[in-house]
CSV table of C-alpha atoms in Angstrom, one decimal:
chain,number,residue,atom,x,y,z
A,1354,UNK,CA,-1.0,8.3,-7.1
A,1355,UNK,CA,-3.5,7.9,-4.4
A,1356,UNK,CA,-6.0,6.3,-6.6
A,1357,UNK,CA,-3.4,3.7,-7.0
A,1358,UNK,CA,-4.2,2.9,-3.4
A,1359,UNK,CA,-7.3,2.9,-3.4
A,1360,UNK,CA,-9.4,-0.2,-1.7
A,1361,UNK,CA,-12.6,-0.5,-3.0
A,1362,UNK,CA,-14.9,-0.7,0.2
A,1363,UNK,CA,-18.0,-2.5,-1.8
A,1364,UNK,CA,-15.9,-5.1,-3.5
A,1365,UNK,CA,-13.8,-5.4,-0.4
A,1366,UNK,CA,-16.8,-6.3,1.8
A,1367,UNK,CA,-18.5,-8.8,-1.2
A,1368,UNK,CA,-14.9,-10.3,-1.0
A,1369,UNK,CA,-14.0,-9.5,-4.4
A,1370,UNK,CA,-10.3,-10.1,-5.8
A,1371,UNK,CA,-8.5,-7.7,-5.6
A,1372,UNK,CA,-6.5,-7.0,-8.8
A,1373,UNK,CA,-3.3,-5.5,-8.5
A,1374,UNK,CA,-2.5,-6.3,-12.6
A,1375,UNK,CA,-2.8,-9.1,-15.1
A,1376,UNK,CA,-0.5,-11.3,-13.5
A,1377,UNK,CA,-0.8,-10.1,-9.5
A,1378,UNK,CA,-4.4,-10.8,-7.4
A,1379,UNK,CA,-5.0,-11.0,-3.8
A,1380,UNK,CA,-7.9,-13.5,-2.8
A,1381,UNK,CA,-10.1,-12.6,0.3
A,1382,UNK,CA,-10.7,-16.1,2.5
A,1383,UNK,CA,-13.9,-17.4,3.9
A,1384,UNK,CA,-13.9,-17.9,7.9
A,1385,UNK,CA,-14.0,-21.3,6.7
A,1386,UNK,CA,-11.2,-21.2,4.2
A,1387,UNK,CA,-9.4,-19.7,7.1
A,1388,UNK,CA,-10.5,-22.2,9.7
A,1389,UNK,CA,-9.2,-25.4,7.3
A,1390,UNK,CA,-6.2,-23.5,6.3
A,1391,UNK,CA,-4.9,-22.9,10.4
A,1392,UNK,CA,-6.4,-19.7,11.7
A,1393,UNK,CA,-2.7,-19.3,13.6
A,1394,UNK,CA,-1.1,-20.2,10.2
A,1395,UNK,CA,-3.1,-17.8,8.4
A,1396,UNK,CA,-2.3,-14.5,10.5
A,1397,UNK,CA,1.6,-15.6,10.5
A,1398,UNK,CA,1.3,-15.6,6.8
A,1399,UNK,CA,0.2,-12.2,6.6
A,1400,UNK,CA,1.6,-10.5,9.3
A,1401,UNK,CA,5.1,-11.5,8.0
A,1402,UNK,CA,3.9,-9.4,4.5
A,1403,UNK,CA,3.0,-6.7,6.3
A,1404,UNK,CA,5.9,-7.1,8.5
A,1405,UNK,CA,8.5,-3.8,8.8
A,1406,UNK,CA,11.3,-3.4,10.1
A,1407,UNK,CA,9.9,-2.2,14.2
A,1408,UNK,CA,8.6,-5.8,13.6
A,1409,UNK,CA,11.6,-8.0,13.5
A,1410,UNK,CA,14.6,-5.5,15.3
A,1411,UNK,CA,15.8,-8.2,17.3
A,1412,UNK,CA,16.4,-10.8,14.1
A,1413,UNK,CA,17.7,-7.9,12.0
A,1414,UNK,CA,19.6,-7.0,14.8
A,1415,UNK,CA,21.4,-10.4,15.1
A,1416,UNK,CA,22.2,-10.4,11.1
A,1417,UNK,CA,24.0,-7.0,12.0
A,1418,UNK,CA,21.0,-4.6,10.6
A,1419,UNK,CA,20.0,-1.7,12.4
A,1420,UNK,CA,16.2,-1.8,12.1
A,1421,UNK,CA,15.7,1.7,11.9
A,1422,UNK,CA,18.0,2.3,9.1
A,1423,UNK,CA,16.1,-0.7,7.0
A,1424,UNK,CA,13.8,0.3,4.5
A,1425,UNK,CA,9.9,-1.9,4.8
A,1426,UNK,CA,10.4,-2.8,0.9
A,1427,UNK,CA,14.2,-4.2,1.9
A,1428,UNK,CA,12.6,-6.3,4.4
A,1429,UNK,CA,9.8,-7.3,2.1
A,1430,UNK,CA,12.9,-8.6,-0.3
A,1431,UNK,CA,14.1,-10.4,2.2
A,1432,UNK,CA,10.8,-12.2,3.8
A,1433,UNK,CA,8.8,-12.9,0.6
A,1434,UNK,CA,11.2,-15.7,-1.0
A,1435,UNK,CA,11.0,-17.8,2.7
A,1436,UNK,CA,7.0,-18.2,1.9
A,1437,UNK,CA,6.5,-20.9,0.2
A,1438,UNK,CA,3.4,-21.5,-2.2
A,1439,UNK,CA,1.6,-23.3,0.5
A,1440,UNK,CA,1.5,-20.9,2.9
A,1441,UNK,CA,0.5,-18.5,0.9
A,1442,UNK,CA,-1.9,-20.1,-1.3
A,1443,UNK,CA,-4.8,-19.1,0.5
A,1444,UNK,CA,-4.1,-15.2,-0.5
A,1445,UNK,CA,-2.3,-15.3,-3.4
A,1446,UNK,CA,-3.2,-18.9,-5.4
A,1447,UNK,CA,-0.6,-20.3,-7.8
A,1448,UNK,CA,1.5,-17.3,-7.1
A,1449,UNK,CA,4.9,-19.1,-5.9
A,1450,UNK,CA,6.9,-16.3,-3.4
A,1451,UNK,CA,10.2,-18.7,-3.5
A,1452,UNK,CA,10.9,-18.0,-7.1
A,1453,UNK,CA,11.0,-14.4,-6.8
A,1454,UNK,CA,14.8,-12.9,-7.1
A,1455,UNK,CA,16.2,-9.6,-6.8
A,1456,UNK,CA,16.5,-8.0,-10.0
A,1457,UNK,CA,18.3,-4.1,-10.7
A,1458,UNK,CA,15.5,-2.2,-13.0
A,1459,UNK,CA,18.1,-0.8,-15.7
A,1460,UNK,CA,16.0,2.3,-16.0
A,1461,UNK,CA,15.9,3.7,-12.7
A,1462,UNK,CA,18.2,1.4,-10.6
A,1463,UNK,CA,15.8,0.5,-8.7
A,1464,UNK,CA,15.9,-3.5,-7.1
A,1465,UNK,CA,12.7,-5.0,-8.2
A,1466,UNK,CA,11.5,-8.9,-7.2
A,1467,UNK,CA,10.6,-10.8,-10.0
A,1468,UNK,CA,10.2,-14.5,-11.4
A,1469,UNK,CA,11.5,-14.4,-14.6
A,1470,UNK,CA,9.9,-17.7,-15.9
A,1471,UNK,CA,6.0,-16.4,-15.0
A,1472,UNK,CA,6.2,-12.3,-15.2
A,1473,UNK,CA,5.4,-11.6,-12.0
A,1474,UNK,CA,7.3,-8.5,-11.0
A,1475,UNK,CA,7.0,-6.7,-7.5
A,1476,UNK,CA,8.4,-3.0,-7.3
A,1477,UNK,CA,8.0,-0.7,-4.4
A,1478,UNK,CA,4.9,0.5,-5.9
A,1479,UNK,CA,3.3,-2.7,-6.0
A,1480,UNK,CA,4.3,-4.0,-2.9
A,1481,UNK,CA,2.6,-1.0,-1.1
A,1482,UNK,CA,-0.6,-1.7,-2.9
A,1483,UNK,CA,-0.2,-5.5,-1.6
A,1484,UNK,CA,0.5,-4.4,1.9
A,1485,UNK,CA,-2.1,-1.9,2.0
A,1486,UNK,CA,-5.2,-3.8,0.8
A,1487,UNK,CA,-3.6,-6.5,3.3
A,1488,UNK,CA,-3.9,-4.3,6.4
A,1489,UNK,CA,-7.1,-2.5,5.2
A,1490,UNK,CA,-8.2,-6.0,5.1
A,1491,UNK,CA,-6.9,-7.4,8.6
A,1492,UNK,CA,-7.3,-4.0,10.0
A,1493,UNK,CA,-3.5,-3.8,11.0
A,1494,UNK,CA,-1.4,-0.7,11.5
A,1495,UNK,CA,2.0,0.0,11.6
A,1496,UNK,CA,4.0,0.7,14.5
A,1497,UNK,CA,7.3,2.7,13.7
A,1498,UNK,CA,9.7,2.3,16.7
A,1499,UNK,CA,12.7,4.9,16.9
A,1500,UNK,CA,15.6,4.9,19.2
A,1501,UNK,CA,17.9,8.4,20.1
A,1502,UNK,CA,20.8,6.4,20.8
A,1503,UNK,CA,22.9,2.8,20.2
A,1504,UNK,CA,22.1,2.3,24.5
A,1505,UNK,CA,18.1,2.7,23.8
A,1506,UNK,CA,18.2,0.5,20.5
A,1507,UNK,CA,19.8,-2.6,22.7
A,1508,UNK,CA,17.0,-1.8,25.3
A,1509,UNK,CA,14.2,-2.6,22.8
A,1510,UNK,CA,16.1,-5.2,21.2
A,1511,UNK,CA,16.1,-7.0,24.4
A,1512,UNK,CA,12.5,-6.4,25.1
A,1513,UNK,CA,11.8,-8.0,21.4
A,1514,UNK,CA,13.7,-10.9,22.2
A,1515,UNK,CA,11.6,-11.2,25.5
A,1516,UNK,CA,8.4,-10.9,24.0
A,1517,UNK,CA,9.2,-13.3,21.4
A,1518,UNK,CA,10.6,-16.0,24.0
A,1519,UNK,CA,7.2,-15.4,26.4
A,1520,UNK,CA,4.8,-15.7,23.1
A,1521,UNK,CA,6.4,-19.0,21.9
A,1522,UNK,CA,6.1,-20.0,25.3
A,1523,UNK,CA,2.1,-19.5,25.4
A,1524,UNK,CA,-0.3,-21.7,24.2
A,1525,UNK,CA,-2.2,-21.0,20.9
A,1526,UNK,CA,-5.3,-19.2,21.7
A,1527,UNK,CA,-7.7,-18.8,19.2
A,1528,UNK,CA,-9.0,-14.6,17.9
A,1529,UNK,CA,-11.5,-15.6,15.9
A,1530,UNK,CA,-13.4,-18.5,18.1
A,1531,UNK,CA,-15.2,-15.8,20.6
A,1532,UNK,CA,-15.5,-13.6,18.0
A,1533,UNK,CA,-17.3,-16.2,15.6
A,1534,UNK,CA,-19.4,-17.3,18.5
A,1535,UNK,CA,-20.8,-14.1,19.4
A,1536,UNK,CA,-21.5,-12.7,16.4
A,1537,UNK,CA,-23.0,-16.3,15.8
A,1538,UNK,CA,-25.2,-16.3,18.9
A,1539,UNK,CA,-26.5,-13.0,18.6
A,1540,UNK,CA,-27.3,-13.1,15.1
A,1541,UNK,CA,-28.5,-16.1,15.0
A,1542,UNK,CA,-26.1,-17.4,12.0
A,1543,UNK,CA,-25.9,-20.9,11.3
A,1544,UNK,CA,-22.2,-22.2,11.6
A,1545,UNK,CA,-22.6,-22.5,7.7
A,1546,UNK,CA,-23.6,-19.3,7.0
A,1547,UNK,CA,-20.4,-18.3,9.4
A,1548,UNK,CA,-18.3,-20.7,7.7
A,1549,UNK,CA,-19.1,-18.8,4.1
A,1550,UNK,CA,-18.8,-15.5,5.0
A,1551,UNK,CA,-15.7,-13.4,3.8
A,1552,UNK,CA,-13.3,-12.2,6.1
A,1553,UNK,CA,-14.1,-8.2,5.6
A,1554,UNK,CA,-18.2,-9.2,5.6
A,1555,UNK,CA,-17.3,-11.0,8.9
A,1556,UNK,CA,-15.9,-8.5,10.6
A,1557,UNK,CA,-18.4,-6.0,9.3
A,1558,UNK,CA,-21.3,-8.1,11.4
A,1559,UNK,CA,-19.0,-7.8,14.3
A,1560,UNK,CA,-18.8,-3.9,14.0
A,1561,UNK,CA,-22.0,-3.3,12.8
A,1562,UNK,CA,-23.5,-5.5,15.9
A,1563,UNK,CA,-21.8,-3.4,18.6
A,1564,UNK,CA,-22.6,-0.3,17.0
A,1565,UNK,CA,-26.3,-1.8,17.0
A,1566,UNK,CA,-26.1,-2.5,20.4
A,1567,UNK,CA,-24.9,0.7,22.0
A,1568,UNK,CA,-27.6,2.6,19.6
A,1569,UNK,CA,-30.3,0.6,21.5
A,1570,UNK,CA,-29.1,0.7,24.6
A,1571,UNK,CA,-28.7,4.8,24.5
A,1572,UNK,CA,-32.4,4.8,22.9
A,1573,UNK,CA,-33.7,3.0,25.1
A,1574,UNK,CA,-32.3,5.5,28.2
A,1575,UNK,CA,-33.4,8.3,26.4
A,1576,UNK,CA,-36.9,6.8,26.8
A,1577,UNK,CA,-36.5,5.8,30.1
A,1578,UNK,CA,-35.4,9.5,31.1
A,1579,UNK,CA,-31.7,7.9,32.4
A,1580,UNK,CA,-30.1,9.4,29.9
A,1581,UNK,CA,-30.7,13.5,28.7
A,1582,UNK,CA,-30.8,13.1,25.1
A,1583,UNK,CA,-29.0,17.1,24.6
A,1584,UNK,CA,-26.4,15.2,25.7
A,1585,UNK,CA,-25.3,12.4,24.2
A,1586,UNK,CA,-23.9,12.7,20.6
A,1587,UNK,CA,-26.8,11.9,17.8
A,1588,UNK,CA,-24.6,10.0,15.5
A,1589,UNK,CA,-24.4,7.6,18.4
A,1590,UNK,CA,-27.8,7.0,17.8
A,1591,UNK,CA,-27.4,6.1,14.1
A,1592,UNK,CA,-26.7,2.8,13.8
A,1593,UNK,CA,-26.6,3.3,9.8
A,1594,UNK,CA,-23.5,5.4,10.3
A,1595,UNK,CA,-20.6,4.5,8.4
A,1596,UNK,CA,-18.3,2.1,10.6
């Protein structure tokens, strides 16, 4: 069962499809596929498939849904037929989300989303394999929010609605620009070669630089005599480590 989950680390940093079955692939984006597409547009795309139920308590909570008693696949069901093909495009290509209907599988029972005219089927299984390359891919990770009582569950739905009322109240402010431009600065990367990169490969450079960095910098005291060697962690020092 785990190899099922598996994300291949090579073919996720060359930006490789990833193929979930003959009629199911996730694309990887450029920086510049993502810049044209709407950076802000992009990352609302995929945090609402990798949305659970912690994410949206106070909506679920105004359909009369206790969030905590909502399973992440349920949730999926309901979310994935609102994305239309041109929001997801990007990810998923011809791959239309809006024709996808719950379906009962006769053999196990089990409700299953599928588009009956192209074959495209998503079960439980599959939609954790989609979610999971997803946040391997966008580095995201879940956070499950519990409540003892019905008094602490109203608390943190208020505090959702709050947080959702101050956000839409900010303006947009860009996560990729600073990043882009440092990585772009101190690598001396053409915007172009920025611009081509894949997401994962992107973010790699980022990593890879500030691991680079801080290996320098501690060289560079041990040298100096600032900084006693026997005491610093060698791996710190290895800026070929795995990130």
């Amino acid at each position: 069962m785990s190899d099922m989950f598996e994300v291949d680390q090579l073919q996720l940093y060359f930006g490789d499809d990833y193929v979930i079955n003959d009629k199911l692939k996730i694309k990887q984006p450029t920086i510049g596929e993502i810049a044209d597409f709407g950076e802000a547009r992009y990352f609302s795309v995929v945090h609402t498939l990798c949305a659970i139920p912690s994410d949206l308590k106070s909506q679920l909570w105004d359909m009369g849904l206790d969030w905590t008693e909502v399973e992440d696949f349920d949730l999926f069901i309901l979310l994935a037929p609102t994305l239309s093909i041109d929001r997801t495009r990007l990810l998923f290509g011809d791959m239309d989300f809006t024709k996808l209907k719950p379906y009962k599988n006769r053999e196990n029972g089990d409700i299953v989303l599928a588009d009956l005219e192209t074959g495209v089927k998503i079960d439980k299984l599959i939609y954790l394999r989609i979610v999971n390359y997803l946040r391997r891919l966008h580095n995201i990770t879940p956070k499950i929010e519990r409540a003892a009582n019905k008094t602490t569950k109203q608390i943190l739905v208020d505090e959702d609605r709050m947080r959702i009322r101050l956000n839409q109240e900010k303006p947009f402010k860009s996560y990729l620009l600073p990043l882009i431009s440092s990585v772009k600065v101190r690598m001396g990367y053409t915007k172009d070669y920025v611009r081509n990169e894949g997401y994962c490969e992107f973010m790699d450079d980022l990593s890879r630089l500030q691991i680079i960095h801080n290996a320098d910098h501690l060289l560079a005291g041990c040298y100096a005599g600032t900084i006693d060697m026997k005491k610093i962690n060698k791996q710190e020092l290895n800026w070929l480590k795995e990130i």
